[in-house]
Amino acid sequence: MIPAATVARYRGSGVLIDTNLLLMYFVGAHDPNEIARFKRTMQFTSGDHDLLVAFIEHFRRIVTTPHILTEVSNLAGQLTDRTRTGVFAALSAGLRLFGEEHTPAAELAEDPAFPRFGITDTAVLREAKGRYLVLTDDFRLSQYLRSEDVDVFNFHHLRLYDLLG
């Protein structure tokens, strides 16, 4: 389980949520039933949305990057017209509540992680290190972040702890 001390350490500074989870968050904010219908979020359930919302309530800030937001927007653009409009409305409202951290793409491209992970995940590494807890569903990224001394929690583990706890 994620140690309470880790949550406490980042309660004030915040949690950085990775792309798939942020997409699920906004799809579920519009219509939790749409999560299971949308090909980009069907690995999640409406219960996962509730779990994500409950988890992020422990933090004063939700943090993202322009790169994550671009991916979320592009993926949400694949929704049907009516649903897309609702998800974009949820995204628009939610953006006012999020902190947005930015590192120029040219700097990210010089990072040793860039060839392996690309721009979005390299931005997660750069922005989170020493500042934010990362919440992701990407096992490969979470393992790499741990190796770089970035505090990270994998959402799949959060699901497991929710079932056990």
Short mmCIF file of C-alpha atoms in Angstrom, two decimals:
data_model
loop_
_atom_site.label_atom_id
_atom_site.label_comp_id
_atom_site.label_asym_id
_atom_site.label_seq_id
_atom_site.Cartn_x
_atom_site.Cartn_y
_atom_site.Cartn_z
CA MET A 1 0.00 0.00 0.00
CA ILE A 2 1.13 3.54 -0.57
CA PRO A 3 2.54 4.72 2.73
CA ALA A 4 0.50 7.36 4.50
CA ALA A 5 3.75 9.24 4.98
CA THR A 6 4.15 9.50 1.20
CA VAL A 7 0.66 10.92 0.78
CA ALA A 8 1.32 13.31 3.66
CA ARG A 9 4.64 14.39 2.13
CA TYR A 10 2.91 15.41 -1.12
CA ARG A 11 -0.42 16.58 0.28
CA GLY A 12 0.55 20.22 -0.09
CA SER A 13 2.66 20.11 -3.24
CA GLY A 14 0.42 17.78 -5.19
CA VAL A 15 0.00 14.72 -7.35
CA LEU A 16 0.84 14.58 -11.05
CA ILE A 17 -1.65 12.37 -12.91
CA ASP A 18 -0.54 10.59 -16.08
CA THR A 19 -2.46 10.63 -19.37
CA ASN A 20 -4.67 7.53 -19.24
CA LEU A 21 -5.87 8.29 -15.74
CA LEU A 22 -6.52 11.93 -16.51
CA LEU A 23 -8.50 10.91 -19.60
CA MET A 24 -10.54 8.48 -17.49
CA TYR A 25 -11.05 11.23 -14.91
CA PHE A 26 -12.58 13.61 -17.45
CA VAL A 27 -14.61 10.97 -19.29
CA GLY A 28 -16.02 9.88 -15.93
CA ALA A 29 -16.66 13.46 -14.88
CA HIS A 30 -18.93 13.76 -17.90
CA ASP A 31 -20.52 10.29 -17.71
CA PRO A 32 -19.09 7.45 -15.62
CA ASN A 33 -20.89 4.92 -17.85
CA GLU A 34 -18.94 6.16 -20.86
CA ILE A 35 -15.68 4.91 -19.34
CA ALA A 36 -16.45 1.29 -20.25
CA ARG A 37 -17.75 2.23 -23.71
CA PHE A 38 -14.82 4.35 -24.90
CA LYS A 39 -11.98 2.30 -26.40
CA ARG A 40 -9.34 4.51 -24.75
CA THR A 41 -10.75 4.06 -21.24
CA MET A 42 -12.46 0.66 -21.39
CA GLN A 43 -9.71 -0.88 -19.25
CA PHE A 44 -11.20 1.15 -16.40
CA THR A 45 -14.59 1.06 -14.66
CA SER A 46 -16.80 3.69 -13.10
CA GLY A 47 -15.54 2.29 -9.77
CA ASP A 48 -12.00 3.13 -10.88
CA HIS A 49 -13.17 6.67 -11.48
CA ASP A 50 -14.56 6.83 -7.95
CA LEU A 51 -11.28 5.43 -6.61
CA LEU A 52 -9.26 8.01 -8.55
CA VAL A 53 -11.44 10.86 -7.31
CA ALA A 54 -11.14 9.61 -3.72
CA PHE A 55 -7.36 9.30 -4.04
CA ILE A 56 -6.74 12.75 -5.47
CA GLU A 57 -8.90 14.34 -2.77
CA HIS A 58 -5.94 13.72 -0.43
CA PHE A 59 -3.94 16.40 -2.28
CA ARG A 60 -4.30 20.16 -2.38
CA ARG A 61 -3.07 20.29 -5.97
CA ILE A 62 -3.52 18.20 -9.07
CA VAL A 63 -0.65 18.79 -11.44
CA THR A 64 -0.33 18.16 -15.15
CA THR A 65 1.80 19.17 -18.11
CA PRO A 66 0.87 20.62 -21.50
CA HIS A 67 2.06 17.35 -23.04
CA ILE A 68 -0.32 15.26 -20.94
CA LEU A 69 -3.15 17.67 -21.68
CA THR A 70 -2.46 17.48 -25.41
CA GLU A 71 -2.62 13.69 -25.29
CA VAL A 72 -5.83 13.78 -23.25
CA SER A 73 -7.39 16.25 -25.68
CA ASN A 74 -6.35 14.23 -28.73
CA LEU A 75 -7.64 10.97 -27.26
CA ALA A 76 -10.90 12.58 -26.12
CA GLY A 77 -11.28 13.89 -29.67
CA GLN A 78 -11.96 10.28 -30.70
CA LEU A 79 -15.25 10.27 -28.77
CA THR A 80 -18.60 10.64 -30.52
CA ASP A 81 -19.72 14.25 -31.01
CA ARG A 82 -22.14 14.50 -28.09
CA THR A 83 -19.86 12.73 -25.63
CA ARG A 84 -16.80 14.64 -26.84
CA THR A 85 -18.59 17.93 -26.22
CA GLY A 86 -19.39 16.88 -22.64
CA VAL A 87 -15.88 15.62 -21.95
CA PHE A 88 -14.34 18.80 -23.33
CA ALA A 89 -16.68 20.81 -21.09
CA ALA A 90 -15.48 18.77 -18.10
CA LEU A 91 -11.88 19.28 -19.24
CA SER A 92 -12.40 23.01 -19.58
CA ALA A 93 -13.86 23.29 -16.08
CA GLY A 94 -11.21 21.02 -14.58
CA LEU A 95 -8.29 22.90 -16.05
CA ARG A 96 -9.05 25.84 -13.80
CA LEU A 97 -8.38 23.58 -10.81
CA PHE A 98 -5.09 22.08 -12.00
CA GLY A 99 -1.55 23.31 -11.75
CA GLU A 100 0.24 23.14 -15.08
CA GLU A 101 4.00 22.66 -15.18
CA HIS A 102 5.99 23.20 -18.36
CA THR A 103 9.44 22.34 -19.61
CA PRO A 104 10.18 23.35 -23.22
CA ALA A 105 10.19 20.42 -25.63
CA ALA A 106 13.75 21.21 -26.77
CA GLU A 107 14.97 20.72 -23.19
CA LEU A 108 13.03 17.48 -22.84
CA ALA A 109 14.56 16.16 -26.06
CA GLU A 110 18.03 16.54 -24.52
CA ASP A 111 17.13 14.41 -21.49
CA PRO A 112 18.59 10.86 -21.52
CA ALA A 113 15.05 9.48 -20.96
CA PHE A 114 13.68 11.06 -24.14
CA PRO A 115 14.72 8.38 -26.69
CA ARG A 116 13.21 5.68 -24.50
CA PHE A 117 10.07 7.38 -23.25
CA GLY A 118 9.21 10.27 -25.53
CA ILE A 119 8.18 13.79 -24.70
CA THR A 120 5.21 13.25 -22.38
CA ASP A 121 6.82 10.75 -20.03
CA THR A 122 10.08 12.68 -20.00
CA ALA A 123 8.10 15.74 -18.94
CA VAL A 124 6.53 13.70 -16.13
CA LEU A 125 10.01 12.75 -14.94
CA ARG A 126 11.33 16.31 -15.15
CA GLU A 127 8.38 18.00 -13.48
CA ALA A 128 7.76 15.47 -10.73
CA LYS A 129 11.27 14.75 -9.48
CA GLY A 130 11.51 16.04 -5.93
CA ARG A 131 8.25 17.95 -6.25
CA TYR A 132 5.19 15.76 -6.86
CA LEU A 133 3.89 12.26 -6.36
CA VAL A 134 3.15 10.65 -9.75
CA LEU A 135 0.05 8.53 -10.27
CA THR A 136 0.21 6.39 -13.42
CA ASP A 137 -1.12 3.14 -14.83
CA ASP A 138 2.03 2.67 -16.92
CA PHE A 139 4.15 -0.05 -15.30
CA ARG A 140 7.22 0.66 -17.44
CA LEU A 141 7.12 4.36 -16.61
CA SER A 142 6.53 3.72 -12.91
CA GLN A 143 9.54 1.40 -12.76
CA TYR A 144 11.73 3.96 -14.50
CA LEU A 145 10.55 6.78 -12.25
CA ARG A 146 11.38 4.68 -9.18
CA SER A 147 14.86 4.06 -10.57
CA GLU A 148 15.25 7.84 -10.87
CA ASP A 149 14.13 8.39 -7.25
CA VAL A 150 10.76 9.85 -8.23
CA ASP A 151 7.93 8.93 -5.88
CA VAL A 152 5.33 7.14 -7.96
CA PHE A 153 2.27 5.04 -7.38
CA ASN A 154 0.78 2.69 -9.93
CA PHE A 155 -3.01 2.89 -10.17
CA HIS A 156 -3.28 -0.88 -10.56
CA HIS A 157 -1.84 -1.21 -7.05
CA LEU A 158 -4.32 1.35 -5.79
CA ARG A 159 -7.10 -0.89 -7.16
CA LEU A 160 -5.65 -3.88 -5.35
CA TYR A 161 -5.41 -2.03 -2.05
CA ASP A 162 -8.97 -0.82 -2.47
CA LEU A 163 -10.14 -4.43 -2.83
CA LEU A 164 -8.16 -5.55 0.20
CA GLY A 165 -8.84 -2.60 2.39
#
